[in-house]
Amino acid sequence: RVQPLYEQLWHAQYPSVSFIGLPHSVVPFPLFELQANAVVSQLLLQSSSLLSSSLTEKETEGLIESQVVPLPSLQERMEKARLDATSGGPESPGRVQDTHFLGSHQWDYCLKMAKIGGVYDESMEKYIATNKALYDRSGKERKQILPGEKDKYRETRFQRDDENRTYRIIYSEMEEEKSTVS
C-alpha cells in the first residue's frame, strides 16, 4: 500500500510526485491515460512561472481557459489521504489490503480524473460508459469459465459505439459455442 496518497495518485504532501497505475481490478490503459492527463495538467497548473517562459501565449491562454480542476489545499489532501489509507478501499467495511482496489467503482474515478485533468466533456462520459458496458460484458463471460478452462472471453472482438454508450460483438468464441450447442 502506498501512502499518503490523494486520489490514489498524488503524494498528498508533495503533489509533484505521482504514482500512475496503482489502482487494480480496472480497465488499465484508459484509466492510466486519464491519470496521466490529470498529472500533467496539475504539473502545468503548478508551474505557472515556467509556463510564461516556455509556452506560447496561445498555449498559456488555452491552459488557463481549460477546465482543469486544481487540487485542494494541503490540509484537505492530507485528510483525504488519511481517510483513504484507513478505509480499505471503496467497499465498506473494507480491508486495508484493498486500499487500491477499484473494481466497479472505477467509473466514477475515471470521471473524476477526466475533470481534474480538464478533459471531461460529453464524449468522454460516453467513452467511459462504453468501457463500463464492455467491462461488464467481459465480467459475465469470465464468470462462466471454470478454473483451467480456456479463457475464451478474451477472444471476443467488439466494435465500440460510444455515441450510444454500447458496442457490437464482431466475433465471440463463446457465442459460437452457444449457437452450436443449441
mmCIF file of C-alpha atoms in Angstrom:
data_model
loop_
_atom_site.group_PDB
_atom_site.id
_atom_site.type_symbol
_atom_site.label_atom_id
_atom_site.label_comp_id
_atom_site.label_asym_id
_atom_site.label_seq_id
_atom_site.Cartn_x
_atom_site.Cartn_y
_atom_site.Cartn_z
ATOM 1 C CA ARG A 1 0.000 0.000 0.000
ATOM 2 C CA VAL A 2 1.342 3.402 -0.965
ATOM 3 C CA GLN A 3 0.566 6.347 1.294
ATOM 4 C CA PRO A 4 -0.156 9.205 1.913
ATOM 5 C CA LEU A 5 -1.937 9.478 -1.421
ATOM 6 C CA TYR A 6 -4.543 11.885 -2.618
ATOM 7 C CA GLU A 7 -6.971 10.199 -5.061
ATOM 8 C CA GLN A 8 -4.697 7.140 -5.265
ATOM 9 C CA LEU A 9 -2.406 9.172 -7.468
ATOM 10 C CA TRP A 10 -0.623 12.174 -5.929
ATOM 11 C CA HIS A 11 1.575 12.209 -2.870
ATOM 12 C CA ALA A 12 -0.655 14.222 -0.552
ATOM 13 C CA GLN A 13 2.148 16.398 0.800
ATOM 14 C CA TYR A 14 4.222 16.652 -2.399
ATOM 15 C CA PRO A 15 1.744 16.713 -5.313
ATOM 16 C CA SER A 16 4.510 16.938 -7.906
ATOM 17 C CA VAL A 17 5.168 13.263 -7.052
ATOM 18 C CA SER A 18 2.596 10.886 -8.509
ATOM 19 C CA PHE A 19 2.068 7.146 -8.877
ATOM 20 C CA ILE A 20 0.209 6.311 -12.080
ATOM 21 C CA GLY A 21 -1.221 2.807 -12.244
ATOM 22 C CA LEU A 22 -1.759 1.857 -8.595
ATOM 23 C CA PRO A 23 -5.497 1.080 -8.745
ATOM 24 C CA HIS A 24 -6.225 -2.544 -9.582
ATOM 25 C CA SER A 25 -9.194 -4.557 -10.825
ATOM 26 C CA VAL A 26 -9.736 -1.913 -13.503
ATOM 27 C CA VAL A 27 -9.629 -1.431 -17.268
ATOM 28 C CA PRO A 28 -5.989 -0.364 -17.063
ATOM 29 C CA PHE A 29 -4.968 1.668 -20.089
ATOM 30 C CA PRO A 30 -7.905 4.102 -20.294
ATOM 31 C CA LEU A 31 -7.724 4.691 -16.534
ATOM 32 C CA PHE A 32 -3.955 5.194 -16.587
ATOM 33 C CA GLU A 33 -4.265 7.600 -19.512
ATOM 34 C CA LEU A 34 -6.784 9.667 -17.541
ATOM 35 C CA GLN A 35 -4.450 9.616 -14.545
ATOM 36 C CA ALA A 36 -1.579 10.794 -16.756
ATOM 37 C CA ASN A 37 -3.725 13.632 -18.159
ATOM 38 C CA ALA A 38 -4.601 14.679 -14.618
ATOM 39 C CA VAL A 39 -0.950 14.629 -13.504
ATOM 40 C CA VAL A 40 0.273 16.638 -16.494
ATOM 41 C CA SER A 41 -2.478 19.233 -16.158
ATOM 42 C CA GLN A 42 -1.699 19.694 -12.461
ATOM 43 C CA LEU A 43 2.030 19.994 -13.105
ATOM 44 C CA LEU A 44 1.374 22.611 -15.778
ATOM 45 C CA LEU A 45 -1.012 24.436 -13.484
ATOM 46 C CA GLN A 46 1.541 24.401 -10.633
ATOM 47 C CA SER A 47 4.388 25.635 -12.779
ATOM 48 C CA SER A 48 2.873 28.888 -13.967
ATOM 49 C CA SER A 49 6.263 30.602 -13.814
ATOM 50 C CA LEU A 50 7.613 28.074 -16.330
ATOM 51 C CA LEU A 51 4.538 28.474 -18.499
ATOM 52 C CA SER A 52 5.179 32.080 -19.234
ATOM 53 C CA SER A 53 8.708 31.396 -20.406
ATOM 54 C CA SER A 54 8.353 28.062 -22.214
ATOM 55 C CA LEU A 55 4.883 28.086 -23.782
ATOM 56 C CA THR A 56 3.499 30.411 -26.368
ATOM 57 C CA GLU A 57 0.919 32.942 -25.287
ATOM 58 C CA LYS A 58 -1.797 30.943 -27.047
ATOM 59 C CA GLU A 59 -0.813 27.714 -25.208
ATOM 60 C CA THR A 60 -0.768 29.552 -21.867
ATOM 61 C CA GLU A 61 -4.233 31.009 -22.515
ATOM 62 C CA GLY A 62 -5.506 27.562 -23.529
ATOM 63 C CA LEU A 63 -4.390 26.025 -20.257
ATOM 64 C CA ILE A 64 -5.797 28.850 -18.174
ATOM 65 C CA GLU A 65 -9.113 28.709 -20.038
ATOM 66 C CA SER A 66 -9.300 24.895 -19.906
ATOM 67 C CA GLN A 67 -11.457 23.198 -17.364
ATOM 68 C CA VAL A 68 -8.618 21.836 -15.240
ATOM 69 C CA VAL A 69 -9.751 21.408 -11.641
ATOM 70 C CA PRO A 70 -6.937 22.386 -9.262
ATOM 71 C CA LEU A 71 -6.047 20.070 -6.396
ATOM 72 C CA PRO A 72 -7.382 21.102 -2.978
ATOM 73 C CA SER A 73 -5.263 22.559 -0.187
ATOM 74 C CA LEU A 74 -2.534 20.567 1.551
ATOM 75 C CA GLN A 75 -4.731 20.146 4.625
ATOM 76 C CA GLU A 76 -7.617 18.740 2.552
ATOM 77 C CA ARG A 77 -5.311 16.400 0.619
ATOM 78 C CA MET A 78 -3.710 15.078 3.819
ATOM 79 C CA GLU A 79 -7.105 14.465 5.442
ATOM 80 C CA LYS A 80 -8.439 12.644 2.359
ATOM 81 C CA ALA A 81 -5.216 10.582 2.199
ATOM 82 C CA ARG A 82 -5.573 9.660 5.874
ATOM 83 C CA LEU A 83 -9.179 8.551 5.355
ATOM 84 C CA ASP A 84 -8.291 6.577 2.216
ATOM 85 C CA ALA A 85 -5.401 4.797 3.942
ATOM 86 C CA THR A 86 -7.641 3.549 6.745
ATOM 87 C CA SER A 87 -10.793 2.860 4.726
ATOM 88 C CA GLY A 88 -9.697 -0.330 2.994
ATOM 89 C CA GLY A 89 -10.836 0.699 -0.459
ATOM 90 C CA PRO A 90 -14.248 1.674 -1.812
ATOM 91 C CA GLU A 91 -16.193 -1.176 -0.177
ATOM 92 C CA SER A 92 -17.472 -0.571 3.322
ATOM 93 C CA PRO A 93 -16.221 -2.012 5.564
ATOM 94 C CA GLY A 94 -13.097 -2.624 3.558
ATOM 95 C CA ARG A 95 -9.838 -4.396 4.185
ATOM 96 C CA VAL A 96 -6.609 -2.408 4.331
ATOM 97 C CA GLN A 97 -5.114 -4.651 1.623
ATOM 98 C CA ASP A 98 -7.918 -3.442 -0.695
ATOM 99 C CA THR A 99 -6.845 0.210 -0.453
ATOM 100 C CA HIS A 100 -6.021 0.376 -4.184
ATOM 101 C CA PHE A 101 -8.939 -1.818 -5.330
ATOM 102 C CA LEU A 102 -11.487 -0.059 -7.551
ATOM 103 C CA GLY A 103 -13.449 -2.701 -9.493
ATOM 104 C CA SER A 104 -16.930 -1.344 -10.248
ATOM 105 C CA HIS A 105 -16.002 1.971 -8.573
ATOM 106 C CA GLN A 106 -13.506 2.768 -11.344
ATOM 107 C CA TRP A 107 -16.088 4.589 -13.488
ATOM 108 C CA ASP A 108 -16.656 7.415 -11.014
ATOM 109 C CA TYR A 109 -12.901 7.564 -10.500
ATOM 110 C CA CYS A 110 -12.343 7.862 -14.276
ATOM 111 C CA LEU A 111 -14.861 10.710 -14.477
ATOM 112 C CA LYS A 112 -13.119 12.450 -11.569
ATOM 113 C CA MET A 113 -9.707 12.075 -13.249
ATOM 114 C CA ALA A 114 -11.135 13.469 -16.502
ATOM 115 C CA LYS A 115 -12.466 16.510 -14.617
ATOM 116 C CA ILE A 116 -9.214 17.078 -12.734
ATOM 117 C CA GLY A 117 -7.301 16.693 -15.999
ATOM 118 C CA GLY A 118 -9.533 19.119 -17.868
ATOM 119 C CA VAL A 119 -10.577 16.540 -20.488
ATOM 120 C CA TYR A 120 -14.110 15.942 -19.249
ATOM 121 C CA ASP A 121 -16.914 16.503 -21.717
ATOM 122 C CA GLU A 122 -19.916 14.592 -23.022
ATOM 123 C CA SER A 123 -17.826 12.496 -25.408
ATOM 124 C CA MET A 124 -15.533 11.442 -22.521
ATOM 125 C CA GLU A 125 -18.568 10.494 -20.455
ATOM 126 C CA LYS A 126 -19.844 8.356 -23.349
ATOM 127 C CA TYR A 127 -16.402 6.768 -23.813
ATOM 128 C CA ILE A 128 -16.262 5.795 -20.131
ATOM 129 C CA ALA A 129 -19.851 4.456 -20.251
ATOM 130 C CA THR A 130 -18.914 2.237 -23.219
ATOM 131 C CA ASN A 131 -15.850 0.995 -21.310
ATOM 132 C CA LYS A 132 -18.171 0.064 -18.436
ATOM 133 C CA ALA A 133 -20.517 -1.835 -20.774
ATOM 134 C CA LEU A 134 -17.568 -3.786 -22.232
ATOM 135 C CA TYR A 135 -16.138 -4.474 -18.766
ATOM 136 C CA ASP A 136 -19.495 -5.740 -17.500
ATOM 137 C CA ARG A 137 -19.929 -7.988 -20.556
ATOM 138 C CA SER A 138 -16.439 -9.479 -20.189
ATOM 139 C CA GLY A 139 -17.003 -9.962 -16.470
ATOM 140 C CA LYS A 140 -20.149 -12.005 -17.095
ATOM 141 C CA GLU A 141 -18.337 -14.178 -19.649
ATOM 142 C CA ARG A 142 -15.326 -14.606 -17.367
ATOM 143 C CA LYS A 143 -17.516 -15.867 -14.514
ATOM 144 C CA GLN A 144 -18.809 -18.703 -16.721
ATOM 145 C CA ILE A 145 -15.307 -20.191 -17.036
ATOM 146 C CA LEU A 146 -14.154 -22.909 -14.689
ATOM 147 C CA PRO A 147 -10.560 -22.941 -13.411
ATOM 148 C CA GLY A 148 -8.259 -24.453 -16.024
ATOM 149 C CA GLU A 149 -10.612 -23.836 -18.936
ATOM 150 C CA LYS A 150 -9.559 -21.727 -21.909
ATOM 151 C CA ASP A 151 -10.286 -18.034 -21.398
ATOM 152 C CA LYS A 152 -12.486 -17.743 -24.479
ATOM 153 C CA TYR A 153 -13.886 -14.395 -23.371
ATOM 154 C CA ARG A 154 -10.506 -12.824 -24.147
ATOM 155 C CA GLU A 155 -11.006 -13.618 -27.837
ATOM 156 C CA THR A 156 -14.278 -11.684 -28.123
ATOM 157 C CA ARG A 157 -13.965 -8.735 -30.516
ATOM 158 C CA PHE A 158 -16.119 -5.653 -30.226
ATOM 159 C CA GLN A 159 -16.920 -2.580 -32.248
ATOM 160 C CA ARG A 160 -17.458 0.418 -29.978
ATOM 161 C CA ASP A 161 -20.439 2.731 -30.344
ATOM 162 C CA ASP A 162 -19.544 5.484 -27.894
ATOM 163 C CA GLU A 163 -22.308 7.774 -29.123
ATOM 164 C CA ASN A 164 -24.882 5.256 -27.861
ATOM 165 C CA ARG A 165 -22.728 4.034 -24.957
ATOM 166 C CA THR A 166 -22.725 0.483 -26.245
ATOM 167 C CA TYR A 167 -20.923 -1.960 -28.549
ATOM 168 C CA ARG A 168 -21.491 -4.611 -31.178
ATOM 169 C CA ILE A 169 -19.920 -8.065 -30.985
ATOM 170 C CA ILE A 170 -17.870 -8.756 -34.102
ATOM 171 C CA TYR A 171 -16.612 -12.185 -33.033
ATOM 172 C CA SER A 172 -17.039 -14.353 -29.956
ATOM 173 C CA GLU A 173 -15.974 -17.978 -29.456
ATOM 174 C CA MET A 174 -18.434 -18.104 -26.580
ATOM 175 C CA GLU A 175 -21.342 -17.015 -28.817
ATOM 176 C CA GLU A 176 -20.315 -19.583 -31.456
ATOM 177 C CA GLU A 177 -20.206 -22.290 -28.802
ATOM 178 C CA LYS A 178 -23.706 -21.358 -27.560
ATOM 179 C CA SER A 179 -25.181 -21.469 -31.065
ATOM 180 C CA THR A 180 -23.667 -24.881 -31.893
ATOM 181 C CA VAL A 181 -24.829 -26.387 -28.572
ATOM 182 C CA SER A 182 -28.438 -25.185 -29.022
#
